[in-house]
Amino acid sequence: MSLNSEIFKTVDSIPKSYWDSLDCTNNIYYSPEFLKAFEIANTDIDFNYIFILKEGKAVAFANTQIVTIGIETITKNIAMSRKLRNIVNNLFCNNHIKVLFCGNVFLSGEYGTFLKDGEPKVKTFKAIAKAVKKLYRCKRLSTIFIKDFEDESLYITDHLKTFDYTSMHVEPNMIIYLDSAWNSFEDYTSVLKSKYRVKANRADAKSELLEVKNFSKEDIEFYKDELQSLYQNTIDNADFNAQILNLNTYTQLKNTYKESFIVKGYFLDGKLVGFLSAMQNGDHLDAHFIGIDYSKNKEYAIYPRILNDYVRLGIETKSSQINLGRTASEIKSTLGAQPKTLTCYCRHKYALPNKVLRPFIKNVQIKTFKQHQPFK
């Protein structure tokens, strides 16, 4: 039985029957309300929503965004020879490139495609790949990036290689698996080895002067400029970031998800010097973006305190796990986070540049880090 695709430019134009058919909206990241929050606040991004249909009923979904990235932002952080880097930079005229992301560019994890239970997964996923091809053929862009798949999905997603994609590993998600017996942060620290317990307690002691406030929707709106500035600090400090989130998104998310979307502000002498954000999705707690005043970070342990508070939030919300996301993997492992491997796929829109790009992709090397084992 043949599969057809339909592409929508806005969430509001998607028929409700498609969401009902997929039965995916119990996962917040596949809900129209969540997707619409990003669409409303990030008007510089070209959003497209792909649905795969069988006999007029939706059997799969893919979320895409087209964003603009400076090519040197990418190549400067890739381990490759100077000659190859120059070839790649010249291939793109040392310019900004338009990239089609299939997956949520603002989330770290497998939140970009959904296949309905009971449907043939390989056949359905190939239909998504064909729809993505149809989409990028009629768009002015150069590169397609399909993200982030866990190892259990590779038997499905590796079929992208038949569409001339090249696979690459990216930094892993760092996951803390919580013991249901932990009812407080002290329960958690009691099972840490001595040096890790001392490290966690020291972060709390150094950050004792910080005043922590749970932000309401009104607080997010009031401190929007400061939040955006602090978030920009972390972006500037990162090796690579595909797109900068407009934090008006947080106003939308707070308005929709109330207590399930959490933003905490950290104040020093009345000035906002840090924030964390998190989403409770079923029994999972997912860390979203953070912001830090790095001039105060060392003295007041803002980042280590934020990590401690993610653990506190996970315990308070009775979550089974906390996804701390990518980057800073080693320090996250000192809290007990374990890496979960993620694979992405990339290709150039045109065949010849794609052949040149392939060795560049294969040369991508993720940062190695020491994986700590902090539990007794």
mmCIF file of C-alpha atoms in Angstrom:
data_model
loop_
_atom_site.group_PDB
_atom_site.id
_atom_site.type_symbol
_atom_site.label_atom_id
_atom_site.label_comp_id
_atom_site.label_asym_id
_atom_site.label_seq_id
_atom_site.Cartn_x
_atom_site.Cartn_y
_atom_site.Cartn_z
ATOM 1 C CA MET A 1 0.000 0.000 0.000
ATOM 2 C CA SER A 2 1.471 3.330 -1.066
ATOM 3 C CA LEU A 3 2.393 6.088 1.333
ATOM 4 C CA ASN A 4 1.914 9.772 0.585
ATOM 5 C CA SER A 5 3.375 12.853 2.228
ATOM 6 C CA GLU A 6 1.896 16.195 3.136
ATOM 7 C CA ILE A 7 3.913 19.218 4.291
ATOM 8 C CA PHE A 8 2.557 22.054 6.419
ATOM 9 C CA LYS A 9 4.114 25.476 7.029
ATOM 10 C CA THR A 10 2.349 26.166 10.309
ATOM 11 C CA VAL A 11 1.146 24.058 13.228
ATOM 12 C CA ASP A 12 -2.313 25.621 13.042
ATOM 13 C CA SER A 13 -2.821 24.310 9.504
ATOM 14 C CA ILE A 14 -2.325 20.658 10.567
ATOM 15 C CA PRO A 15 -5.647 18.772 10.867
ATOM 16 C CA LYS A 16 -6.401 17.564 14.392
ATOM 17 C CA SER A 17 -7.241 14.147 12.941
ATOM 18 C CA TYR A 18 -3.555 13.698 12.004
ATOM 19 C CA TRP A 19 -2.446 14.112 15.616
ATOM 20 C CA ASP A 20 -5.266 11.810 16.766
ATOM 21 C CA SER A 21 -4.219 9.146 14.264
ATOM 22 C CA LEU A 22 -0.580 9.236 15.375
ATOM 23 C CA ASP A 23 -1.492 9.198 19.091
ATOM 24 C CA CYS A 24 1.818 10.920 19.845
ATOM 25 C CA THR A 25 0.839 14.007 21.814
ATOM 26 C CA ASN A 26 1.217 12.391 25.237
ATOM 27 C CA ASN A 27 4.905 13.109 24.556
ATOM 28 C CA ILE A 28 5.142 16.888 24.940
ATOM 29 C CA TYR A 29 7.772 17.178 22.207
ATOM 30 C CA TYR A 30 5.353 15.774 19.609
ATOM 31 C CA SER A 31 2.446 17.990 20.647
ATOM 32 C CA PRO A 32 1.190 20.897 18.497
ATOM 33 C CA GLU A 33 1.259 23.228 21.525
ATOM 34 C CA PHE A 34 4.988 22.643 22.088
ATOM 35 C CA LEU A 35 5.887 23.039 18.419
ATOM 36 C CA LYS A 36 3.777 26.170 18.089
ATOM 37 C CA ALA A 37 5.628 27.865 20.977
ATOM 38 C CA PHE A 38 8.872 27.679 18.987
ATOM 39 C CA GLU A 39 7.200 28.684 15.738
ATOM 40 C CA ILE A 40 5.595 31.816 17.244
ATOM 41 C CA ALA A 41 8.751 33.083 18.963
ATOM 42 C CA ASN A 42 11.392 32.255 16.323
ATOM 43 C CA THR A 43 10.116 33.992 13.210
ATOM 44 C CA ASP A 44 13.524 33.946 11.480
ATOM 45 C CA ILE A 45 13.305 30.158 11.104
ATOM 46 C CA ASP A 46 11.472 28.420 8.264
ATOM 47 C CA PHE A 47 9.456 25.645 9.940
ATOM 48 C CA ASN A 48 7.960 22.714 8.020
ATOM 49 C CA TYR A 49 6.000 19.746 9.369
ATOM 50 C CA ILE A 50 5.954 16.515 7.374
ATOM 51 C CA PHE A 51 3.189 13.925 7.724
ATOM 52 C CA ILE A 52 3.237 10.509 6.073
ATOM 53 C CA LEU A 53 -0.249 9.290 5.160
ATOM 54 C CA LYS A 54 -1.665 5.845 4.457
ATOM 55 C CA GLU A 55 -5.212 5.820 3.134
ATOM 56 C CA GLY A 56 -5.544 9.415 4.305
ATOM 57 C CA LYS A 57 -4.499 8.665 7.898
ATOM 58 C CA ALA A 58 -1.249 9.901 9.433
ATOM 59 C CA VAL A 59 1.289 7.146 10.208
ATOM 60 C CA ALA A 60 4.450 9.244 10.720
ATOM 61 C CA PHE A 61 5.617 12.764 11.490
ATOM 62 C CA ALA A 62 8.831 14.732 11.027
ATOM 63 C CA ASN A 63 9.680 18.195 12.323
ATOM 64 C CA THR A 64 12.040 20.357 10.223
ATOM 65 C CA GLN A 65 13.601 23.813 10.424
ATOM 66 C CA ILE A 66 15.743 25.733 7.957
ATOM 67 C CA VAL A 67 18.390 27.850 9.668
ATOM 68 C CA THR A 68 21.436 29.852 8.572
ATOM 69 C CA ILE A 69 24.899 28.949 9.925
ATOM 70 C CA GLY A 70 28.354 30.372 9.226
ATOM 71 C CA ILE A 71 30.464 27.621 7.642
ATOM 72 C CA GLU A 72 33.520 28.606 9.690
ATOM 73 C CA THR A 73 31.489 28.089 12.864
ATOM 74 C CA ILE A 74 31.291 24.447 11.847
ATOM 75 C CA THR A 75 34.753 23.788 10.427
ATOM 76 C CA LYS A 76 36.782 25.472 13.163
ATOM 77 C CA ASN A 77 35.540 22.899 15.666
ATOM 78 C CA ILE A 78 36.156 19.818 13.509
ATOM 79 C CA ALA A 79 39.357 17.799 13.689
ATOM 80 C CA MET A 80 40.654 17.864 10.098
ATOM 81 C CA SER A 81 43.679 18.923 8.113
ATOM 82 C CA ARG A 82 44.091 22.566 7.207
ATOM 83 C CA LYS A 83 43.918 21.599 3.524
ATOM 84 C CA LEU A 84 40.569 19.856 3.927
ATOM 85 C CA ARG A 85 39.210 22.716 6.052
ATOM 86 C CA ASN A 86 40.157 25.208 3.309
ATOM 87 C CA ILE A 87 38.511 23.015 0.652
ATOM 88 C CA VAL A 88 35.276 22.870 2.638
ATOM 89 C CA ASN A 89 35.302 26.600 3.440
ATOM 90 C CA ASN A 90 35.930 27.436 -0.221
ATOM 91 C CA LEU A 91 33.221 24.994 -1.303
ATOM 92 C CA PHE A 92 30.761 27.158 0.600
ATOM 93 C CA CYS A 93 32.549 30.395 -0.387
ATOM 94 C CA ASN A 94 33.444 31.061 3.293
ATOM 95 C CA ASN A 95 29.866 32.110 3.623
ATOM 96 C CA HIS A 96 26.750 31.399 5.616
ATOM 97 C CA ILE A 97 24.864 28.311 4.540
ATOM 98 C CA LYS A 98 21.215 27.396 4.831
ATOM 99 C CA VAL A 99 20.768 24.051 6.571
ATOM 100 C CA LEU A 100 17.629 21.962 6.699
ATOM 101 C CA PHE A 101 17.424 20.244 10.071
ATOM 102 C CA CYS A 102 15.098 17.283 10.427
ATOM 103 C CA GLY A 103 14.680 17.012 14.181
ATOM 104 C CA ASN A 104 14.294 19.775 16.733
ATOM 105 C CA VAL A 105 17.343 22.042 16.473
ATOM 106 C CA PHE A 106 16.681 23.287 20.033
ATOM 107 C CA LEU A 107 16.505 19.852 21.688
ATOM 108 C CA SER A 108 19.145 17.201 22.219
ATOM 109 C CA GLY A 109 17.648 13.786 21.572
ATOM 110 C CA GLU A 110 15.383 11.728 19.366
ATOM 111 C CA TYR A 111 12.514 14.214 19.108
ATOM 112 C CA GLY A 112 12.338 14.937 15.387
ATOM 113 C CA THR A 113 10.543 11.951 13.870
ATOM 114 C CA PHE A 114 7.665 9.820 15.107
ATOM 115 C CA LEU A 115 6.586 6.487 13.627
ATOM 116 C CA LYS A 116 3.168 5.137 14.584
ATOM 117 C CA ASP A 117 3.127 1.835 16.425
ATOM 118 C CA GLY A 118 2.202 -1.141 14.283
ATOM 119 C CA GLU A 119 3.409 0.368 11.017
ATOM 120 C CA PRO A 120 6.421 -1.052 9.106
ATOM 121 C CA LYS A 121 9.136 1.191 10.509
ATOM 122 C CA VAL A 122 11.734 0.967 7.731
ATOM 123 C CA LYS A 123 9.197 1.568 4.958
ATOM 124 C CA THR A 124 7.615 4.463 6.862
ATOM 125 C CA PHE A 125 10.979 6.060 7.672
ATOM 126 C CA LYS A 126 12.008 5.828 4.009
ATOM 127 C CA ALA A 127 8.819 7.726 3.173
ATOM 128 C CA ILE A 128 9.983 10.479 5.538
ATOM 129 C CA ALA A 129 13.381 10.544 3.787
ATOM 130 C CA LYS A 130 11.630 10.915 0.412
ATOM 131 C CA ALA A 131 9.489 13.761 1.771
ATOM 132 C CA VAL A 132 12.599 15.519 3.119
ATOM 133 C CA LYS A 133 14.138 15.140 -0.348
ATOM 134 C CA LYS A 134 11.036 16.684 -1.918
ATOM 135 C CA LEU A 135 11.267 19.544 0.583
ATOM 136 C CA TYR A 136 14.932 20.372 0.044
ATOM 137 C CA ARG A 137 14.658 20.160 -3.750
ATOM 138 C CA CYS A 138 12.320 23.147 -3.754
ATOM 139 C CA LYS A 139 14.226 25.177 -1.146
ATOM 140 C CA ARG A 140 17.273 27.398 -1.478
ATOM 141 C CA LEU A 141 19.655 25.592 0.842
ATOM 142 C CA SER A 142 22.802 23.528 0.648
ATOM 143 C CA THR A 143 22.938 20.984 3.461
ATOM 144 C CA ILE A 144 20.531 18.577 5.125
ATOM 145 C CA PHE A 145 21.104 17.384 8.691
ATOM 146 C CA ILE A 146 18.893 14.680 10.241
ATOM 147 C CA LYS A 147 19.282 14.382 14.030
ATOM 148 C CA ASP A 148 19.572 12.742 16.791
ATOM 149 C CA PHE A 149 19.094 8.953 16.843
ATOM 150 C CA GLU A 150 19.819 6.511 19.635
ATOM 151 C CA ASP A 151 21.552 3.200 18.939
ATOM 152 C CA GLU A 152 18.260 1.284 19.122
ATOM 153 C CA SER A 153 16.984 3.198 16.067
ATOM 154 C CA LEU A 154 19.982 2.741 13.775
ATOM 155 C CA TYR A 155 18.588 -0.370 12.077
ATOM 156 C CA ILE A 156 15.896 1.977 10.754
ATOM 157 C CA THR A 157 17.798 5.233 10.261
ATOM 158 C CA ASP A 158 20.881 3.731 8.579
ATOM 159 C CA HIS A 159 18.665 3.378 5.504
ATOM 160 C CA LEU A 160 19.400 7.094 5.039
ATOM 161 C CA LYS A 161 22.724 5.960 3.589
ATOM 162 C CA THR A 162 20.815 4.754 0.509
ATOM 163 C CA PHE A 163 19.809 8.411 0.095
ATOM 164 C CA ASP A 164 23.536 9.385 0.105
ATOM 165 C CA TYR A 165 23.648 10.572 3.717
ATOM 166 C CA THR A 166 26.770 10.037 5.786
ATOM 167 C CA SER A 167 26.415 9.147 9.464
ATOM 168 C CA MET A 168 28.317 10.852 12.252
ATOM 169 C CA HIS A 169 28.405 10.643 16.022
ATOM 170 C CA VAL A 170 27.729 13.786 18.027
ATOM 171 C CA GLU A 171 28.301 14.437 21.710
ATOM 172 C CA PRO A 172 26.149 12.079 23.790
ATOM 173 C CA ASN A 173 23.225 13.010 25.959
ATOM 174 C CA MET A 174 24.191 12.722 29.618
ATOM 175 C CA ILE A 175 21.494 10.909 31.604
ATOM 176 C CA ILE A 176 21.134 10.546 35.380
ATOM 177 C CA TYR A 177 18.980 7.561 36.302
ATOM 178 C CA LEU A 178 17.243 8.294 39.602
ATOM 179 C CA ASP A 179 16.564 5.757 42.343
ATOM 180 C CA SER A 180 12.899 5.893 43.393
ATOM 181 C CA ALA A 181 14.089 5.553 47.007
ATOM 182 C CA TRP A 182 15.656 9.035 46.868
ATOM 183 C CA ASN A 183 13.244 11.490 48.442
ATOM 184 C CA SER A 184 15.715 14.331 48.974
ATOM 185 C CA PHE A 185 19.032 15.667 47.720
ATOM 186 C CA GLU A 186 20.606 14.300 50.907
ATOM 187 C CA ASP A 187 19.374 10.792 49.992
ATOM 188 C CA TYR A 188 21.154 11.197 46.654
ATOM 189 C CA THR A 189 24.420 12.555 48.084
ATOM 190 C CA SER A 190 24.466 9.771 50.712
ATOM 191 C CA VAL A 191 25.122 7.183 47.982
ATOM 192 C CA LEU A 192 27.976 9.176 46.407
ATOM 193 C CA LYS A 193 31.597 8.303 47.045
ATOM 194 C CA SER A 194 33.198 10.692 49.501
ATOM 195 C CA LYS A 195 35.032 12.967 47.035
ATOM 196 C CA TYR A 196 31.937 13.414 44.863
ATOM 197 C CA ARG A 197 29.733 14.108 47.868
ATOM 198 C CA VAL A 198 32.254 16.746 49.009
ATOM 199 C CA LYS A 199 32.221 18.244 45.494
ATOM 200 C CA ALA A 200 28.407 18.498 45.429
ATOM 201 C CA ASN A 201 28.255 19.983 48.958
ATOM 202 C CA ARG A 202 31.014 22.477 48.123
ATOM 203 C CA ALA A 203 28.980 23.749 45.162
ATOM 204 C CA ASP A 204 26.036 24.367 47.471
ATOM 205 C CA ALA A 205 28.266 26.094 50.045
ATOM 206 C CA LYS A 206 29.965 28.385 47.498
ATOM 207 C CA SER A 207 26.584 29.355 45.998
ATOM 208 C CA GLU A 208 24.934 29.966 49.372
ATOM 209 C CA LEU A 209 24.731 33.720 48.754
ATOM 210 C CA LEU A 210 22.688 33.195 45.599
ATOM 211 C CA GLU A 211 18.972 33.815 45.909
ATOM 212 C CA VAL A 212 17.002 31.296 43.829
ATOM 213 C CA LYS A 213 13.561 32.144 42.474
ATOM 214 C CA ASN A 214 11.052 30.049 40.535
ATOM 215 C CA PHE A 215 10.016 32.202 37.582
ATOM 216 C CA SER A 216 6.387 32.772 36.663
ATOM 217 C CA LYS A 217 5.335 33.782 33.159
ATOM 218 C CA GLU A 218 5.432 37.414 34.337
ATOM 219 C CA ASP A 219 8.977 36.979 35.698
ATOM 220 C CA ILE A 220 10.143 35.520 32.381
ATOM 221 C CA GLU A 221 8.692 38.519 30.557
ATOM 222 C CA PHE A 222 10.154 41.016 33.063
ATOM 223 C CA TYR A 223 13.685 39.548 32.936
ATOM 224 C CA LYS A 224 13.572 38.611 29.243
ATOM 225 C CA ASP A 225 16.512 40.790 28.178
ATOM 226 C CA GLU A 226 18.709 39.578 31.054
ATOM 227 C CA LEU A 227 17.767 35.958 30.350
ATOM 228 C CA GLN A 228 18.622 36.378 26.671
ATOM 229 C CA SER A 229 21.975 37.978 27.550
ATOM 230 C CA LEU A 230 22.906 35.207 30.005
ATOM 231 C CA TYR A 231 21.875 32.566 27.470
ATOM 232 C CA GLN A 232 24.028 34.316 24.857
ATOM 233 C CA ASN A 233 26.989 33.980 27.250
ATOM 234 C CA THR A 234 26.650 30.196 27.206
ATOM 235 C CA ILE A 235 26.297 30.198 23.410
ATOM 236 C CA ASP A 236 29.480 32.272 23.063
ATOM 237 C CA ASN A 237 31.226 29.853 25.424
ATOM 238 C CA ALA A 238 30.143 26.777 23.461
ATOM 239 C CA ASP A 239 32.147 25.159 20.678
ATOM 240 C CA PHE A 240 29.196 24.977 18.336
ATOM 241 C CA ASN A 241 25.563 26.011 18.315
ATOM 242 C CA ALA A 242 23.303 25.706 15.318
ATOM 243 C CA GLN A 243 20.739 28.334 16.228
ATOM 244 C CA ILE A 244 20.062 30.904 18.946
ATOM 245 C CA LEU A 245 16.708 30.482 20.653
ATOM 246 C CA ASN A 246 14.528 33.550 21.086
ATOM 247 C CA LEU A 247 13.598 33.317 24.769
ATOM 248 C CA ASN A 248 10.123 34.631 24.022
ATOM 249 C CA THR A 249 9.682 30.896 23.472
ATOM 250 C CA TYR A 250 9.839 30.489 27.253
ATOM 251 C CA THR A 251 6.883 32.826 27.759
ATOM 252 C CA GLN A 252 4.885 30.653 25.369
ATOM 253 C CA LEU A 253 5.975 27.405 27.040
ATOM 254 C CA LYS A 254 5.254 28.692 30.557
ATOM 255 C CA ASN A 255 1.837 29.910 29.484
ATOM 256 C CA THR A 256 1.005 26.482 28.023
ATOM 257 C CA TYR A 257 2.688 24.023 30.394
ATOM 258 C CA LYS A 258 2.514 25.907 33.705
ATOM 259 C CA GLU A 259 4.416 23.921 36.390
ATOM 260 C CA SER A 260 5.696 21.319 33.908
ATOM 261 C CA PHE A 261 7.979 23.955 32.372
ATOM 262 C CA ILE A 262 10.436 25.209 34.972
ATOM 263 C CA VAL A 263 12.634 28.306 34.915
ATOM 264 C CA LYS A 264 14.744 29.210 37.963
ATOM 265 C CA GLY A 265 16.604 32.491 38.284
ATOM 266 C CA TYR A 266 19.781 32.914 40.370
ATOM 267 C CA PHE A 267 20.330 36.364 41.874
ATOM 268 C CA LEU A 268 23.382 37.916 43.516
ATOM 269 C CA ASP A 269 22.765 41.202 45.346
ATOM 270 C CA GLY A 270 19.529 41.599 43.423
ATOM 271 C CA LYS A 271 21.117 41.044 39.988
ATOM 272 C CA LEU A 272 20.250 38.049 37.817
ATOM 273 C CA VAL A 273 23.486 36.066 37.301
ATOM 274 C CA GLY A 274 22.158 32.733 36.076
ATOM 275 C CA PHE A 275 19.141 30.656 35.144
ATOM 276 C CA LEU A 276 18.147 27.102 34.362
ATOM 277 C CA SER A 277 15.186 25.787 32.406
ATOM 278 C CA ALA A 278 13.681 22.309 32.326
ATOM 279 C CA MET A 279 10.651 20.435 31.010
ATOM 280 C CA GLN A 280 8.891 17.609 32.791
ATOM 281 C CA ASN A 281 7.864 15.158 30.054
ATOM 282 C CA GLY A 282 6.055 12.188 31.570
ATOM 283 C CA ASP A 283 8.430 10.680 34.124
ATOM 284 C CA HIS A 284 11.470 12.271 32.474
ATOM 285 C CA LEU A 285 12.979 15.635 33.393
ATOM 286 C CA ASP A 286 14.847 17.293 30.526
ATOM 287 C CA ALA A 287 17.325 20.105 31.075
ATOM 288 C CA HIS A 288 16.833 22.825 28.477
ATOM 289 C CA PHE A 289 18.977 25.932 28.090
ATOM 290 C CA ILE A 290 20.878 27.664 30.871
ATOM 291 C CA GLY A 291 22.497 31.081 31.218
ATOM 292 C CA ILE A 292 25.470 32.136 33.322
ATOM 293 C CA ASP A 293 27.356 35.304 34.210
ATOM 294 C CA TYR A 294 30.809 33.760 33.815
ATOM 295 C CA SER A 295 32.499 36.609 35.682
ATOM 296 C CA LYS A 296 30.724 35.347 38.835
ATOM 297 C CA ASN A 297 30.715 31.653 38.003
ATOM 298 C CA LYS A 298 33.989 30.576 39.641
ATOM 299 C CA GLU A 299 33.528 32.463 42.881
ATOM 300 C CA TYR A 300 29.894 31.513 43.388
ATOM 301 C CA ALA A 301 29.812 28.099 41.649
ATOM 302 C CA ILE A 302 26.773 29.051 39.562
ATOM 303 C CA TYR A 303 27.073 26.194 37.059
ATOM 304 C CA PRO A 304 27.764 23.449 39.642
ATOM 305 C CA ARG A 305 24.809 24.758 41.658
ATOM 306 C CA ILE A 306 22.595 24.607 38.568
ATOM 307 C CA LEU A 307 23.602 20.966 38.064
ATOM 308 C CA ASN A 308 22.819 20.192 41.717
ATOM 309 C CA ASP A 309 19.450 21.853 41.303
ATOM 310 C CA TYR A 310 18.636 19.724 38.266
ATOM 311 C CA VAL A 311 19.112 16.697 40.524
ATOM 312 C CA ARG A 312 16.874 18.305 43.146
ATOM 313 C CA LEU A 313 14.208 18.980 40.515
ATOM 314 C CA GLY A 314 14.377 15.406 39.275
ATOM 315 C CA ILE A 315 13.820 14.084 42.789
ATOM 316 C CA GLU A 316 11.069 16.621 43.587
ATOM 317 C CA THR A 317 9.169 15.735 40.397
ATOM 318 C CA LYS A 318 9.643 11.989 41.059
ATOM 319 C CA SER A 319 11.263 11.590 37.658
ATOM 320 C CA SER A 320 12.889 8.324 36.644
ATOM 321 C CA GLN A 321 15.701 10.074 34.798
ATOM 322 C CA ILE A 322 17.204 13.487 34.078
ATOM 323 C CA ASN A 323 18.508 14.305 30.620
ATOM 324 C CA LEU A 324 21.248 16.884 31.201
ATOM 325 C CA GLY A 325 21.840 17.215 27.457
ATOM 326 C CA ARG A 326 25.110 17.485 25.591
ATOM 327 C CA THR A 327 28.330 19.387 26.369
ATOM 328 C CA ALA A 328 30.335 19.512 29.622
ATOM 329 C CA SER A 329 30.050 15.730 29.718
ATOM 330 C CA GLU A 330 32.786 15.140 32.301
ATOM 331 C CA ILE A 331 31.413 17.425 35.005
ATOM 332 C CA LYS A 332 27.948 15.958 34.416
ATOM 333 C CA SER A 333 29.379 12.477 34.892
ATOM 334 C CA THR A 334 30.622 13.517 38.368
ATOM 335 C CA LEU A 335 26.946 13.698 39.343
ATOM 336 C CA GLY A 336 26.323 10.187 38.015
ATOM 337 C CA ALA A 337 25.240 10.985 34.459
ATOM 338 C CA GLN A 338 25.826 8.234 31.901
ATOM 339 C CA PRO A 339 26.402 8.903 28.184
ATOM 340 C CA LYS A 340 23.756 7.914 25.637
ATOM 341 C CA THR A 341 25.217 7.778 22.131
ATOM 342 C CA LEU A 342 23.547 9.847 19.420
ATOM 343 C CA THR A 343 23.980 9.533 15.646
ATOM 344 C CA CYS A 344 23.174 12.157 13.014
ATOM 345 C CA TYR A 345 23.143 12.046 9.230
ATOM 346 C CA CYS A 346 24.289 14.739 6.828
ATOM 347 C CA ARG A 347 24.447 15.341 3.088
ATOM 348 C CA HIS A 348 24.844 18.176 0.605
ATOM 349 C CA LYS A 349 21.885 18.925 -1.621
ATOM 350 C CA TYR A 350 23.908 18.251 -4.795
ATOM 351 C CA ALA A 351 25.790 15.056 -5.656
ATOM 352 C CA LEU A 352 29.259 16.424 -6.460
ATOM 353 C CA PRO A 353 29.617 18.664 -3.384
ATOM 354 C CA ASN A 354 28.213 15.770 -1.351
ATOM 355 C CA LYS A 355 31.185 13.625 -2.422
ATOM 356 C CA VAL A 356 33.536 16.376 -1.277
ATOM 357 C CA LEU A 357 31.610 16.771 1.966
ATOM 358 C CA ARG A 358 31.653 13.046 2.823
ATOM 359 C CA PRO A 359 35.278 12.890 4.079
ATOM 360 C CA PHE A 360 34.659 16.091 6.034
ATOM 361 C CA ILE A 361 31.736 14.431 7.826
ATOM 362 C CA LYS A 362 33.702 11.239 8.416
ATOM 363 C CA ASN A 363 36.458 13.336 10.016
ATOM 364 C CA VAL A 364 34.111 14.674 12.665
ATOM 365 C CA GLN A 365 35.420 13.575 16.048
ATOM 366 C CA ILE A 366 33.485 14.070 19.245
ATOM 367 C CA LYS A 367 35.349 15.250 22.292
ATOM 368 C CA THR A 368 36.617 12.515 24.559
ATOM 369 C CA PHE A 369 36.099 12.903 28.283
ATOM 370 C CA LYS A 370 36.756 11.049 31.507
ATOM 371 C CA GLN A 371 33.645 9.183 32.599
ATOM 372 C CA HIS A 372 33.457 9.341 36.387
ATOM 373 C CA GLN A 373 31.741 6.664 38.494
ATOM 374 C CA PRO A 374 30.602 8.652 41.547
ATOM 375 C CA PHE A 375 28.248 6.151 43.155
ATOM 376 C CA LYS A 376 29.436 3.812 45.879
#
